[in-house]
Every structure is written in structure tokens, then in C-alpha cells.
Tab-separated table of C-alpha atoms in Angstrom:
chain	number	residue	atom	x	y	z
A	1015	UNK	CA	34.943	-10.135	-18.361
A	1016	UNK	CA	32.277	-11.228	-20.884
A	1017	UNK	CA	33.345	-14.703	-20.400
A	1018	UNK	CA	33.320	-14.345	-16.957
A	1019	UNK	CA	29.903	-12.991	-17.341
A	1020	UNK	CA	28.758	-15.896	-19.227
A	1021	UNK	CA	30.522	-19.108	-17.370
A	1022	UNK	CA	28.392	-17.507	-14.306
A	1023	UNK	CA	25.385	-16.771	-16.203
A	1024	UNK	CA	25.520	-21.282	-16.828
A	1025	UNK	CA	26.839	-21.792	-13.605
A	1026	UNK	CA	23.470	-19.509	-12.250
A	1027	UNK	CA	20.653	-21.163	-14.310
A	1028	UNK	CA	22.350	-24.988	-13.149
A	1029	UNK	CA	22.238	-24.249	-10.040
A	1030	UNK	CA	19.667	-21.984	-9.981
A	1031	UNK	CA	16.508	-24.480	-9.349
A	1032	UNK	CA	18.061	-26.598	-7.091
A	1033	UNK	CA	17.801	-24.733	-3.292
A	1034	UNK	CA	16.022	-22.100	-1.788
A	1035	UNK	CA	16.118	-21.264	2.239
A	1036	UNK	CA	13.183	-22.189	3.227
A	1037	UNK	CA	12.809	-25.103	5.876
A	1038	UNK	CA	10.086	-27.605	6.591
A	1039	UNK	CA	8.762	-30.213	8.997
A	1040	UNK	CA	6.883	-33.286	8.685
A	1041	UNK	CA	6.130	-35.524	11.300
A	1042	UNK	CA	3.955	-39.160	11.285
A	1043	UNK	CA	2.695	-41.608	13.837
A	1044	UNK	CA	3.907	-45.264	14.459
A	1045	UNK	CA	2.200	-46.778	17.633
A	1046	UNK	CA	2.373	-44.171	20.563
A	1047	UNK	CA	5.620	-42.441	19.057
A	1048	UNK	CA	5.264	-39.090	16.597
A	1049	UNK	CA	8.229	-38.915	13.834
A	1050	UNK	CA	9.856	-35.997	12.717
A	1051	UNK	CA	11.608	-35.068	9.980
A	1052	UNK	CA	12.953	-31.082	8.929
A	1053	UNK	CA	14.753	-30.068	6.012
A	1054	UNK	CA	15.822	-26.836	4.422
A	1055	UNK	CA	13.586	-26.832	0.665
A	1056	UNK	CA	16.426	-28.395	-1.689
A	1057	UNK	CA	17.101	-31.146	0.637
A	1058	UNK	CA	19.524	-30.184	2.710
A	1059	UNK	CA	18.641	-31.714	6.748
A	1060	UNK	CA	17.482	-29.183	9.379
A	1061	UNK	CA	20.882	-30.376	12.094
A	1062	UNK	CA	20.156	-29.154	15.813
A	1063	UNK	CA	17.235	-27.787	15.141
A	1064	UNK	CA	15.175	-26.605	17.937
A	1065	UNK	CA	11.976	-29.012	17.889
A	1066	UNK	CA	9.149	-28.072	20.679
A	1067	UNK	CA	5.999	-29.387	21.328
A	1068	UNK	CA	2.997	-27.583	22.071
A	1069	UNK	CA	-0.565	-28.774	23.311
A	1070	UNK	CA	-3.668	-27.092	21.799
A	1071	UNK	CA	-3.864	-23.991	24.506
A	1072	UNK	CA	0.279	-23.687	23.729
A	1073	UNK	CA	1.560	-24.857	26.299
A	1074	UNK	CA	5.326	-26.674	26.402
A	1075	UNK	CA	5.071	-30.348	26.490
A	1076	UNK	CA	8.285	-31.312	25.170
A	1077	UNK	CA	11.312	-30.214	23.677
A	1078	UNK	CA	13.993	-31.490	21.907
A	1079	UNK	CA	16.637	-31.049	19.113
A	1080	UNK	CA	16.654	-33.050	15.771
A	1081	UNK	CA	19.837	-34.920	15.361
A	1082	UNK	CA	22.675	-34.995	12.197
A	1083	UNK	CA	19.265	-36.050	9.797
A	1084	UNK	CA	17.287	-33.512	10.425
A	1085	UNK	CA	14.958	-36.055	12.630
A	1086	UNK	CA	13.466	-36.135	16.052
A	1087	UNK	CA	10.930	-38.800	17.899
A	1088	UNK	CA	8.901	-38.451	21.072
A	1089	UNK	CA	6.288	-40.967	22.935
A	1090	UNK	CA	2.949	-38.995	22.724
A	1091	UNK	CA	3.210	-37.497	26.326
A	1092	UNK	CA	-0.629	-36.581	26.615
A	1093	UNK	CA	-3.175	-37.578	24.790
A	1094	UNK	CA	-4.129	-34.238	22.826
A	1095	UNK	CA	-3.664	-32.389	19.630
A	1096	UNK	CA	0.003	-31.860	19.240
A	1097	UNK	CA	1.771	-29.140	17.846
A	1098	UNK	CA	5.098	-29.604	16.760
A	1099	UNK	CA	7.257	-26.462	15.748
A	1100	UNK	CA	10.651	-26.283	14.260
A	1101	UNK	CA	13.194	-23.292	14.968
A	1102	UNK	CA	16.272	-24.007	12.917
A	1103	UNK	CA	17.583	-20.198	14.199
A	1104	UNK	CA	18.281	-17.260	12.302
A	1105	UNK	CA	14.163	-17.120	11.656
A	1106	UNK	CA	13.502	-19.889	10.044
A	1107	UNK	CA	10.850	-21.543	11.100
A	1108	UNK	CA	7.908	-24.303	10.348
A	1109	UNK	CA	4.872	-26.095	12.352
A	1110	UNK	CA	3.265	-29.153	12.368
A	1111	UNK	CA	0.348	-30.121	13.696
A	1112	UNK	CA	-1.233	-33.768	14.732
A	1113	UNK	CA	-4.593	-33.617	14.937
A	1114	UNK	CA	-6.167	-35.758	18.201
A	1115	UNK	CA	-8.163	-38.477	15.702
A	1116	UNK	CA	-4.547	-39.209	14.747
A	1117	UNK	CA	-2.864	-39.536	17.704
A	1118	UNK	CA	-5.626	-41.534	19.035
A	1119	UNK	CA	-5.821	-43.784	15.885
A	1120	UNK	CA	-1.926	-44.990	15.564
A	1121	UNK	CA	-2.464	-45.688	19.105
A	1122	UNK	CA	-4.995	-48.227	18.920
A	1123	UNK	CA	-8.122	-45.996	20.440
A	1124	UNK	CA	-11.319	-45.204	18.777
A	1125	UNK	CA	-10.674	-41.610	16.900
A	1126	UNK	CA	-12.892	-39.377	18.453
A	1127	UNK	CA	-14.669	-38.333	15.421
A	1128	UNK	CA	-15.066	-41.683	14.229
A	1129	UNK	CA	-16.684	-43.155	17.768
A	1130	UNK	CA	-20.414	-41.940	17.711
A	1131	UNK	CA	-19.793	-43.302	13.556
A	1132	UNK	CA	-18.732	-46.743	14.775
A	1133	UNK	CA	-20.547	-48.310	17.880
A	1134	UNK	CA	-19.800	-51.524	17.068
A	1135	UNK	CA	-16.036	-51.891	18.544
A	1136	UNK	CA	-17.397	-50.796	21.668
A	1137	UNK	CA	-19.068	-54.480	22.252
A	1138	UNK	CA	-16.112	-55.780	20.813
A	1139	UNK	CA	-13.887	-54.144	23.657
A	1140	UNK	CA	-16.337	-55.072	26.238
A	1141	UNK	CA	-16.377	-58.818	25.382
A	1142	UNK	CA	-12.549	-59.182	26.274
A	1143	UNK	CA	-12.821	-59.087	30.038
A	1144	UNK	CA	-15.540	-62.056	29.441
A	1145	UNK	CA	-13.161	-63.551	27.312
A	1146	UNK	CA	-10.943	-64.211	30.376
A	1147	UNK	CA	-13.789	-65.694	32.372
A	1148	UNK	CA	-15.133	-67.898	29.852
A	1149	UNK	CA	-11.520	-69.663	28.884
A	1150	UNK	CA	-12.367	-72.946	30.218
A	1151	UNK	CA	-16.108	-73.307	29.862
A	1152	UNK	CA	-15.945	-72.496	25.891
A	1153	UNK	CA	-11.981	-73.273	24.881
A	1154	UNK	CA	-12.724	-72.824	20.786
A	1155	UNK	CA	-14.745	-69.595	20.811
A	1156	UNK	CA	-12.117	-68.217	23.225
A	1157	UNK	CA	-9.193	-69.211	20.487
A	1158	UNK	CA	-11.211	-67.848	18.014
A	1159	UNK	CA	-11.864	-63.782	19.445
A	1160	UNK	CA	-8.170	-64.080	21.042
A	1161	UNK	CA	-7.178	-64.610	17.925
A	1162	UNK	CA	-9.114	-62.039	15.887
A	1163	UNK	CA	-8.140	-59.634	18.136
A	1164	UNK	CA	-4.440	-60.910	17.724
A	1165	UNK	CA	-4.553	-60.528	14.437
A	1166	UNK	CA	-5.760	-57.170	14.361
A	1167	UNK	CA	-2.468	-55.969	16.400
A	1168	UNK	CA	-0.373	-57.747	14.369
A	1169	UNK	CA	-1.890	-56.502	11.325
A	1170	UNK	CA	-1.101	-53.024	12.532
A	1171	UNK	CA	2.349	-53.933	13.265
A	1172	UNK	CA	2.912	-55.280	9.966
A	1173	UNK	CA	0.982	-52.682	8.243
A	1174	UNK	CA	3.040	-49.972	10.217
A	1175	UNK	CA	6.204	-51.847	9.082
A	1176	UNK	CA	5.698	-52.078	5.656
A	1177	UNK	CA	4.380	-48.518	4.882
A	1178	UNK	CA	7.272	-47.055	6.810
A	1179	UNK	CA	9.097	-46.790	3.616
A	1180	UNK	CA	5.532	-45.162	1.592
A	1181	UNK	CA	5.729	-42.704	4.783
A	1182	UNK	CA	9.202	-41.597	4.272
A	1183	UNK	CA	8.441	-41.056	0.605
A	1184	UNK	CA	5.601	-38.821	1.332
A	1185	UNK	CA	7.821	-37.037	3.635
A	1186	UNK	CA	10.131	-36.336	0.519
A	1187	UNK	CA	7.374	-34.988	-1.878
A	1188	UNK	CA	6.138	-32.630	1.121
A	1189	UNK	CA	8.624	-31.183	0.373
A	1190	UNK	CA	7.634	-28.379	-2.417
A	1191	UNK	CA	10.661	-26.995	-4.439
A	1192	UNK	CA	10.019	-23.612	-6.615
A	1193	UNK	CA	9.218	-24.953	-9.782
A	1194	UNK	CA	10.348	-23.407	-13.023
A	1195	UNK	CA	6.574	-22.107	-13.830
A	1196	UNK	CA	6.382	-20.155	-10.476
A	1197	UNK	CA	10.332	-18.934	-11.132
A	1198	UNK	CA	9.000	-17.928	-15.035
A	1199	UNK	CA	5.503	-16.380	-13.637
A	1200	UNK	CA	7.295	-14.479	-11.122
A	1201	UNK	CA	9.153	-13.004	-13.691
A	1202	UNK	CA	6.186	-12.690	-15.641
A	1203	UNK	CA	4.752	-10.333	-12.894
A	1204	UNK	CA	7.225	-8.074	-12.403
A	1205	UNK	CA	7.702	-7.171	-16.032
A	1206	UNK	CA	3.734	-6.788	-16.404
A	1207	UNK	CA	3.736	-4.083	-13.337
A	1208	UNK	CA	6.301	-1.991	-15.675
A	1209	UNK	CA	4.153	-2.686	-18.054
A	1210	UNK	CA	1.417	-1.307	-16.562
A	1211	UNK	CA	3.679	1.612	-14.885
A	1212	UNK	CA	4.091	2.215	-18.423
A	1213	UNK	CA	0.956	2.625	-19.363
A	1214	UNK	CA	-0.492	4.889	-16.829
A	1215	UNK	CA	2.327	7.519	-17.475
A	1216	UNK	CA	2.046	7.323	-21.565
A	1217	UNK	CA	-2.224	7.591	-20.572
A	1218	UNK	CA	-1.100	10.732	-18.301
A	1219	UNK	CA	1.152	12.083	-20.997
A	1220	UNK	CA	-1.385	11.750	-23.415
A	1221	UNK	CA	-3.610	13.733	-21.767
A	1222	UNK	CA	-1.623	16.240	-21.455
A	1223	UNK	CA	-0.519	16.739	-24.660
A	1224	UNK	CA	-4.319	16.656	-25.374
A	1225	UNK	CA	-5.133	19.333	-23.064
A	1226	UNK	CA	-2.107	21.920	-24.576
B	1180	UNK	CA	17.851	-13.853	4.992
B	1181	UNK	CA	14.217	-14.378	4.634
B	1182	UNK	CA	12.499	-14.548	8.415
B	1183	UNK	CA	9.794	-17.050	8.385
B	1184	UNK	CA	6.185	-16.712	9.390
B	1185	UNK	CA	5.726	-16.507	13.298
B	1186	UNK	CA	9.277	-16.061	14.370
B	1187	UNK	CA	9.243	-12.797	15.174
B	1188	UNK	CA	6.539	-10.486	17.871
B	1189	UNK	CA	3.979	-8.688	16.539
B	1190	UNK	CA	5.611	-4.683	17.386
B	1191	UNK	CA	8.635	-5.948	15.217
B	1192	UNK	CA	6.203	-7.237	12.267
B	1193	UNK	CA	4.476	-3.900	12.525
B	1194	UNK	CA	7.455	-1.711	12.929
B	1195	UNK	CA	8.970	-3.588	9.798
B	1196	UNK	CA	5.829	-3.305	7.840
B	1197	UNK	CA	5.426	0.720	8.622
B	1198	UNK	CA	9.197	0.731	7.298
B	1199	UNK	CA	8.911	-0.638	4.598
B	1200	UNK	CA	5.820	1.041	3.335
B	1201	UNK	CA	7.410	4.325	3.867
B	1202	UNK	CA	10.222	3.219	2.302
B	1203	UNK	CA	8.653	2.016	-0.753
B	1204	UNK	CA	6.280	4.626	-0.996
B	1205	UNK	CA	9.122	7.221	-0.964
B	1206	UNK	CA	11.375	4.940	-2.994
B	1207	UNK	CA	8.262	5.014	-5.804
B	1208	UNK	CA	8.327	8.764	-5.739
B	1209	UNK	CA	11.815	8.583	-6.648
B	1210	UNK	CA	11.197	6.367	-9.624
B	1211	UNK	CA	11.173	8.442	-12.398
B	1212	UNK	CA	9.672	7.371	-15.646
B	1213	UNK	CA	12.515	5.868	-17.390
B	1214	UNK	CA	14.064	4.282	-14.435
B	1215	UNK	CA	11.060	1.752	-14.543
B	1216	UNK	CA	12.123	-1.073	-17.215
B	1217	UNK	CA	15.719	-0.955	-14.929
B	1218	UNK	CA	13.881	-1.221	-11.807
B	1219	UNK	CA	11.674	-4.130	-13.182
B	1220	UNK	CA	14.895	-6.354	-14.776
B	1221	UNK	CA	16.560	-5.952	-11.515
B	1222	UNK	CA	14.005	-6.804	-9.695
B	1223	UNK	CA	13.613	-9.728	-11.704
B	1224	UNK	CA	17.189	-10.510	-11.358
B	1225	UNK	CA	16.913	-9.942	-7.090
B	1226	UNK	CA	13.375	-12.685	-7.663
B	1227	UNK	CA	15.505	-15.751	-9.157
B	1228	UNK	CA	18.802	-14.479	-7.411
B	1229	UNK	CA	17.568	-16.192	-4.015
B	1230	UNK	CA	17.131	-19.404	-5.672
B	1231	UNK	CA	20.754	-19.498	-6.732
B	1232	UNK	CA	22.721	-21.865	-3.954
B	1233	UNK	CA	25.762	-21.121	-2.412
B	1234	UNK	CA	27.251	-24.296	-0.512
B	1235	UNK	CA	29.271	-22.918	2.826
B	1236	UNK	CA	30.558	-25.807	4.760
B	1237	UNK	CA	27.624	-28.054	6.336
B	1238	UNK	CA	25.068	-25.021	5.465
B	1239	UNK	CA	24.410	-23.586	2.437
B	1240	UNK	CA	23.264	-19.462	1.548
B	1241	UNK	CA	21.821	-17.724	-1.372
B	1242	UNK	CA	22.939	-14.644	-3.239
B	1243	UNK	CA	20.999	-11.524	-2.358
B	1244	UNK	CA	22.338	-8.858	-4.879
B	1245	UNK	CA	20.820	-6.236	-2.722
B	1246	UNK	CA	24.218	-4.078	-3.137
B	1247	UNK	CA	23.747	-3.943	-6.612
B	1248	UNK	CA	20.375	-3.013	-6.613
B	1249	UNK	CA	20.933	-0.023	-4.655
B	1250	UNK	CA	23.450	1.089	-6.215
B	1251	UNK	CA	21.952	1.130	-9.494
B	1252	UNK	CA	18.530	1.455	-8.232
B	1253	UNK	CA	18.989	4.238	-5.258
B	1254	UNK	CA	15.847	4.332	-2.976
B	1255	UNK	CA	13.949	2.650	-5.790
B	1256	UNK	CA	15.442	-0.217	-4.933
B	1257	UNK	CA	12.771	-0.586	-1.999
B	1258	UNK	CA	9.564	-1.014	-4.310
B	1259	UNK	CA	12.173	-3.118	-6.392
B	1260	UNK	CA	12.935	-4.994	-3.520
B	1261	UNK	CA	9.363	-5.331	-1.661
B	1262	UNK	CA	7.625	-6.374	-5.238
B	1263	UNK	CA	10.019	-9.310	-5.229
B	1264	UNK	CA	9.437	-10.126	-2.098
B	1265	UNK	CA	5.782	-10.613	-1.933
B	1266	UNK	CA	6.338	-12.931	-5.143
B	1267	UNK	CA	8.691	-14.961	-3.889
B	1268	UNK	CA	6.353	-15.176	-0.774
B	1269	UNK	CA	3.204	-16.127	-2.649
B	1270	UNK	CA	4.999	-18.508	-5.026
B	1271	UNK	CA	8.157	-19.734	-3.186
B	1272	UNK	CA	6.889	-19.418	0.319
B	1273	UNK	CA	9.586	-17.957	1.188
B	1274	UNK	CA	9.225	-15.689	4.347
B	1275	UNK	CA	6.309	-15.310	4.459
B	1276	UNK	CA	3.431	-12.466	4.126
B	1277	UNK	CA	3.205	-11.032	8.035
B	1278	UNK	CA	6.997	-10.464	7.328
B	1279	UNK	CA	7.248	-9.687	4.346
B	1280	UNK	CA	7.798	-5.971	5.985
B	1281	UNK	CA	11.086	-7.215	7.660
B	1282	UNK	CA	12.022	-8.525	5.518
B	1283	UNK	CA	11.824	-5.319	2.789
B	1284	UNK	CA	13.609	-3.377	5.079
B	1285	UNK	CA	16.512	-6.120	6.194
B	1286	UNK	CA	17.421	-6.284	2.456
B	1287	UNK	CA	15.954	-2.741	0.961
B	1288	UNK	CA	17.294	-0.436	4.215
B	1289	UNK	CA	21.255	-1.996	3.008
B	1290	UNK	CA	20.473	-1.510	-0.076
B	1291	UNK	CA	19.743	2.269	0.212
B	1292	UNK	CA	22.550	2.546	2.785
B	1293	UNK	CA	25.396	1.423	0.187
B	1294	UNK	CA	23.816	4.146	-2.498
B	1295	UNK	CA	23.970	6.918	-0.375
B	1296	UNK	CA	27.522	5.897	0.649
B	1297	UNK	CA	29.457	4.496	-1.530
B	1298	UNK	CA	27.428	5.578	-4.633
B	1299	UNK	CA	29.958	8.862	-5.564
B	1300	UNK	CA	32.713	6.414	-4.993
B	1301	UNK	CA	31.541	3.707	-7.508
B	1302	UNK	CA	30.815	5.892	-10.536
B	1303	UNK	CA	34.070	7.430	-10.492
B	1304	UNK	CA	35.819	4.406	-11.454
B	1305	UNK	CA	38.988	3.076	-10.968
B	1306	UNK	CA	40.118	1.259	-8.084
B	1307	UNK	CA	38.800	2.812	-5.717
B	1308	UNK	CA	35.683	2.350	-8.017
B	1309	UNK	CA	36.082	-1.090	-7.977
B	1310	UNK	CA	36.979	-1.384	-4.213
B	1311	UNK	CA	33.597	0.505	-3.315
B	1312	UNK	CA	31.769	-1.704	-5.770
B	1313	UNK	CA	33.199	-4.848	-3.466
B	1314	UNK	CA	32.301	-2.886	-0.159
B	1315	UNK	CA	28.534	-2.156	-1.489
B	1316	UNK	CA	28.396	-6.092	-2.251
B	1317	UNK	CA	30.125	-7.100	0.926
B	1318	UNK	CA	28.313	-4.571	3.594
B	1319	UNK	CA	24.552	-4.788	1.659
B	1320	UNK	CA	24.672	-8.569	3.054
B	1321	UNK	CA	26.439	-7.786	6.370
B	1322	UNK	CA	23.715	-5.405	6.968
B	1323	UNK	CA	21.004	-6.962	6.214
B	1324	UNK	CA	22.632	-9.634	8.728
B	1325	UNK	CA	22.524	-7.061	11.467
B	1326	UNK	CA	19.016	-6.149	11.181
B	1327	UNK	CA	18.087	-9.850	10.883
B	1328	UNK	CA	20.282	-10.287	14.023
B	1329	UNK	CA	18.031	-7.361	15.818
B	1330	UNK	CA	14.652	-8.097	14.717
B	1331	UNK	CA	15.281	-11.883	16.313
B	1332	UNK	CA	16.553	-9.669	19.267
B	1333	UNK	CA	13.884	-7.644	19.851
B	1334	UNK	CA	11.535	-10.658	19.587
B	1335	UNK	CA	13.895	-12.942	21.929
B	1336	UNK	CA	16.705	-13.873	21.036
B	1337	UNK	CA	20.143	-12.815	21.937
B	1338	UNK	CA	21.808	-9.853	19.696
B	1339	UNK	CA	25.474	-11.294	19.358
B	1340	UNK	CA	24.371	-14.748	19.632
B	1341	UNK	CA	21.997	-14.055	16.819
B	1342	UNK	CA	24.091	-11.473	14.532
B	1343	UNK	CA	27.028	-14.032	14.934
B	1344	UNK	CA	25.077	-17.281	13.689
B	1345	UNK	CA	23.598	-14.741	11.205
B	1346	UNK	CA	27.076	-13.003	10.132
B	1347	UNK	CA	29.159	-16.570	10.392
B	1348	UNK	CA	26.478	-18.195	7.817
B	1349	UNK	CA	26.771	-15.372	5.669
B	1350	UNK	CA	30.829	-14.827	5.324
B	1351	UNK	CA	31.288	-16.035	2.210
B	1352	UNK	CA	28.004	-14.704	0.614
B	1353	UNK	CA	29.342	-11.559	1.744
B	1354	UNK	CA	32.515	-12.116	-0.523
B	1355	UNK	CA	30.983	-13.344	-3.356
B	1356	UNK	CA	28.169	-11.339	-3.403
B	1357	UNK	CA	31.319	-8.260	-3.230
B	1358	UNK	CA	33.093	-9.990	-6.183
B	1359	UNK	CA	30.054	-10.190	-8.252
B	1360	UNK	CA	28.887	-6.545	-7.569
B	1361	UNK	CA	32.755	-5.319	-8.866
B	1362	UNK	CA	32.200	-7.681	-12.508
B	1363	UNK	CA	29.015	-6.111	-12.594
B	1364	UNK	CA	29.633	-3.073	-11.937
B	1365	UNK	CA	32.677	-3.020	-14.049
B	1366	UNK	CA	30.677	-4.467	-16.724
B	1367	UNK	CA	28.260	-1.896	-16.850
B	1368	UNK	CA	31.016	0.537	-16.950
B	1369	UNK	CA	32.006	-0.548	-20.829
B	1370	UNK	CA	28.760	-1.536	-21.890
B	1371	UNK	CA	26.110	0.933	-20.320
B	1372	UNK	CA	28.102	3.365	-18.330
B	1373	UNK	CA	24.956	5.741	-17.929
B	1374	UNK	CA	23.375	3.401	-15.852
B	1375	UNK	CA	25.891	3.599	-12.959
B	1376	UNK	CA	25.217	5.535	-10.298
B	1377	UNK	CA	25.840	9.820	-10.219
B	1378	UNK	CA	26.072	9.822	-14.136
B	1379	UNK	CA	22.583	8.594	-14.420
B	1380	UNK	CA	21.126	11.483	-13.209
């Protein structure tokens, strides 16, 4: 029995702070598309999870079910903040929300916050419809803002290619497991409440021994 | 069996939380003095027991020990239970704080349940003993399954739909949880047989 005892005692403090039920969702932007990605804490994927999207006021917008890696993408469908909750049943539960600056920055529009900050892209935007005009009078200047605007999209692209791996590695250290010193201070609390329940009945006892 | 934050409708967080308290607050008058330093190592052991992983299948479950707090524990083991739980809700995040009132009384309520009726049975020992120490293990987690199955149903969801994903996820917590609750039981019977249940008193 002791031995027993023991073997489960190791097998207990290996396993012990590995998992944990608690689930999570994380979701990112790439062009007009929101990525999601749910896992139980300790790794393990959130499978047919209930995903549904919700604009600001809470209303429905979309709903969906993550597939066998816990993930689930949707095209924007207005543009608003989202929020994106996660039923994975028998109450477990996590939200997510995208705030409308995002949205409207992975898209490729002015963030909303950052327009009355940066006036300057507005002439920018408004030169492009001249642009057209102007193709055959002035050939070189035309090469050269159809270009710099080019470049700009393709920068994004590129940019959204290359820190899709950086993204996915923030999504795995959202991911918060219980760490020993929370498991230990836990611990820590519960003896110092007997503690102090010990220390209010020896303080009553001692008055009453005082009073007799 | 922790219900996250805003699954569940506000009259079942409230009902839950006015449970609980009562619960606890009568469980505290129970606690007599020297009961304390048992109360606090179990509910130390109930704080790290959720963090200990049970792989079932595709899913995976945690041990609750909720059986064996009760039954060594009686109606303290609410304020054993509820202390625990707000921890492991600050710290862990699990749960979460508007449920941490469920989610007292879907592990505490079982808990209290399995004293009352299979306490006599355990501390008299022998098989039977040993079988009632498996049924407090195994029926503490069933139900605290069926009150996690009816607080989703009285928010939405269906009851047997529920208490089925619930129950099914749970099967083999159920038996292990009813193994470990015999060893322990049966090791507290040699070592410290004064802290079973009936003799204690």
C-alpha cells in the first residue's frame, strides 16, 4: 500500500504541472481574414468547438466550429469590432476580441484612431485616380507612385508572410500554464488561513482563561 | 468541472453563490478547532489535485478528490472546498470568480452528499468499507457531473445532452478517483484511523 502510495505520489508531482482544464482563444489578422486558434491550458486543441462571432451591440455575425487543430478562419464580414467567443461545451468557455483599428489596419484602411494623427495618406490616396489620367502625359512619375504604392502591398504581403510563423509563436506563449510559484503560493495561502484560524481561537482561549 | 466565466445566466450564478455561502458558512460552524490543520492539508491537496492530468481518449480530465474530502472533512469540506476554489481562480484562472459559487456547490454539495451517506459505511471497515470508500470516490464526481449538467441546463443547454457529454468525459475519473479514495481511505485506516469518518467524533 505504501508503495502504492508512493509510485502515485511521483507519478502526481510529474504529471502534476503539465495540464489544467482551462481553455483559451487567440485569434490574429492576415489581410481581410481573422485567425483563430483554441486550446485547453496544457496544450491540448479545443476540436469542434463552438466559435461565434459577435459585433459590438452582440449581435450574431458568424458562426462556426474549429476543426481537428483547434483552429477556425472567417473573412471580416463587417467592418466593426469583432468579438469572437469560444464554447468548447461542458462550460468552458473564452472570448476574444478585435478591436476596429485592427481590423481596419490588416486590411489596408487608415485605423480610425490613427486618421486625424496621419493626414498625410489621405493626399496620397487621392493622387491615384490622377495617376490614371496622367499615364501618358508624364510616363516616369507615373512608374514611380505606381510603384511606391506597389511596393507598399507587397511589402505587406511579405511582411504578413514572414511573421506568420512570430504570430503562431505568440499564440503559444498566450497561452499561460500554472506555474510552480502560483501552485507553491496557493499552498502557501491555505496553510496561512489555519494559521490564522489558529490564532484567533488560542487569542479567544486566552482570554478566557484570563477572565476565570 | 470548473464552469468558466460567462457560460452560465445570471439566476444560476446567484443561486450558486447563495449556496455556497450557506454552505460554507454552516460548513465553518461545523469546523471545530482541531479539525482545522486537516481541513487546511486537504484543501491543499483538493488546490494541486486539479492540476494532476488524466488522459481519456482524445480528451483529457483532472482528479477532483471531492469524495475524499467529504468524507474526511463532513460539511467542512465546503469552506475547504470554496477556499480552494477562489485560489485556483485568482492564480490558475480556472473558473472563474462570478462562478466560483457553482462551482463550490457542484464539487462541495457531492462532497457532503457521500458523508452523510456512505460515511457509517466507510469507518466500519472491511469490504463493505472499502466498497463504500469506491462509491464515495465514484458518485462525488458523478454528482458533481449532474449539477454541472443542470446549471448548463438551466442557462440553455440541454439536460441529457449536457449530463451525457459531462458524465461520458468523466467515466474514468469517476473510477480512478473511486480507486484512489479506497488506498486512501484504507491507508488512513493503519496509519491514522481516528481521522476516518464516525470515529473522529
Amino acid at each position: 500500500m505504501k508503495k502504492l502510495l508512493a509510485s502515485l505520489l511521483v507519478f502526481f508531482l510529474l504529471a502534476g504541472p503539465s495540464l489544467a482544464h482551462k481553455v483559451n482563444i487567440f485569434a490574429w489578422m492576415e489581410g481581410d481574414t481573422v485567425y483563430t486558434e483554441s486550446k485547453f491550458s496544457g496544450g491540448k486543441m479545443v476540436r469542434n468547438g463552438k466559435i461565434y462571432i459577435f459585433d459590438q451591440s452582440g449581435k450574431l455575425l458568424v458562426e462556426g466550429m474549429t476543426n481537428e487543430e483547434g483552429e477556425y478562419s472567417f473573412k471580416v464580414p463587417q467592418k466593426t469590432a469583432l468579438v469572437i467567443s469560444l464554447d468548447a461545451t461542458m462550460g468552458h468557455a473564452d472570448t476574444w476580441t478585435v478591436t476596429l483599428d485592427e481590423i481596419m489596419e490588416a486590411m489596408g484602411d487608415t485605423p480610425v484612431g490613427a486618421a486625424a494623427e496621419a493626414p498625410a495618406v489621405e493626399p496620397a490616396k487621392a493622387e491615384q485616380p490622377a495617376v490614371t489620367e496622367t499615364v501618358q502625359s508624364a510616363p516616369a512619375h507615373v512608374m514611380q507612385t505606381a510603384t511606391a504604392h506597389e511596393i507598399q502591398i507587397a511589402m505587406e504581403k511579405a511582411l504578413d508572410k514572414k511573421l506568420k510563423p512570430i504570430t503562431r509563436m505568440l499564440v503559444d506563449a498566450q497561452e499561460d500554464k500554472p506555474k510552480v510559484s502560483d501552485i507553491l503560493g496557493g499552498i502557501g495561502y491555505i496553510f496561512g488561513l489555519a494559521g490564522l484560524a489558529a490564532y484567533l481561537h488560542y487569542r479567544r482561549k486566552i482570554k478566557e482563561l484570563e477572565e476565570v | 468541472m470548473h464552469i468558466s466565466e460567462g457560460v452560465l445566466s445570471g439566476p444560476v450564478l446567484v443561486s450558486g453563490a447563495v449556496f455556497a455561502l450557506a454552505g460554507t458558512a454552516y460548513g465553518l460552524q461545523k469546523l471545530d478547532f482541531d479539525k482545522i490543520p486537516r481541513a487546511a492539508v486537504l484543501s491543499a491537496g483538493f488546490f494541486v489535485a486539479s492540476l494532476v492530468h488524466v488522459p481519456i481518449g482524445l480528451s483529457s480530465a483532472h482528479l477532483i478528490l471531492n469524495g475524499i474530502l467529504g468524507l474526511l472533512l463532513g460539511w467542512a469540506a465546503f469552506p475547504a472546498i470554496a477556499v480552494a476554489l477562489i485560489l485556483q481562480a485568482i492564480l490558475f484562472q480556472f473558473g472563474g470568480i462570478t462562478t466560483l459559487g457553482v462551482n463550490t456547490v457542484i464539487m462541495a454539495a457531492p462532497a457532503v452528499v457521500c458523508y452523510l451517506t456512505l460515511g457509517k459505511v466507510v469507518a466500519k471497515g472491511g469490504p463493505m468499507g472499502m466498497a463504500g470508500a469506491f462509491a464515495c470516490g465514484f458518485f462525488s464526481v458523478f454528482l458533481s457531473g449532474i449539477i454541472v449538467a443542470l446549471a448548463l441546463y438551466f442557462t440553455e443547454e440541454n439536460f441529457f445532452e449536457a449530463a451525457a457529454a459531462v458524465l461520458g468525459a468523466h467515466i474514468v475519473i469517476m473510477i480512478v478517483e473511486g480507486i484512489f479514495s479506497v488506498m486512501c481511505i484504507e491507508f488512513l485506516r493503519k496509519v491514522q484511523p481516528g481521522m476516518l469518518p464516525g470515529l473522529s467524533k
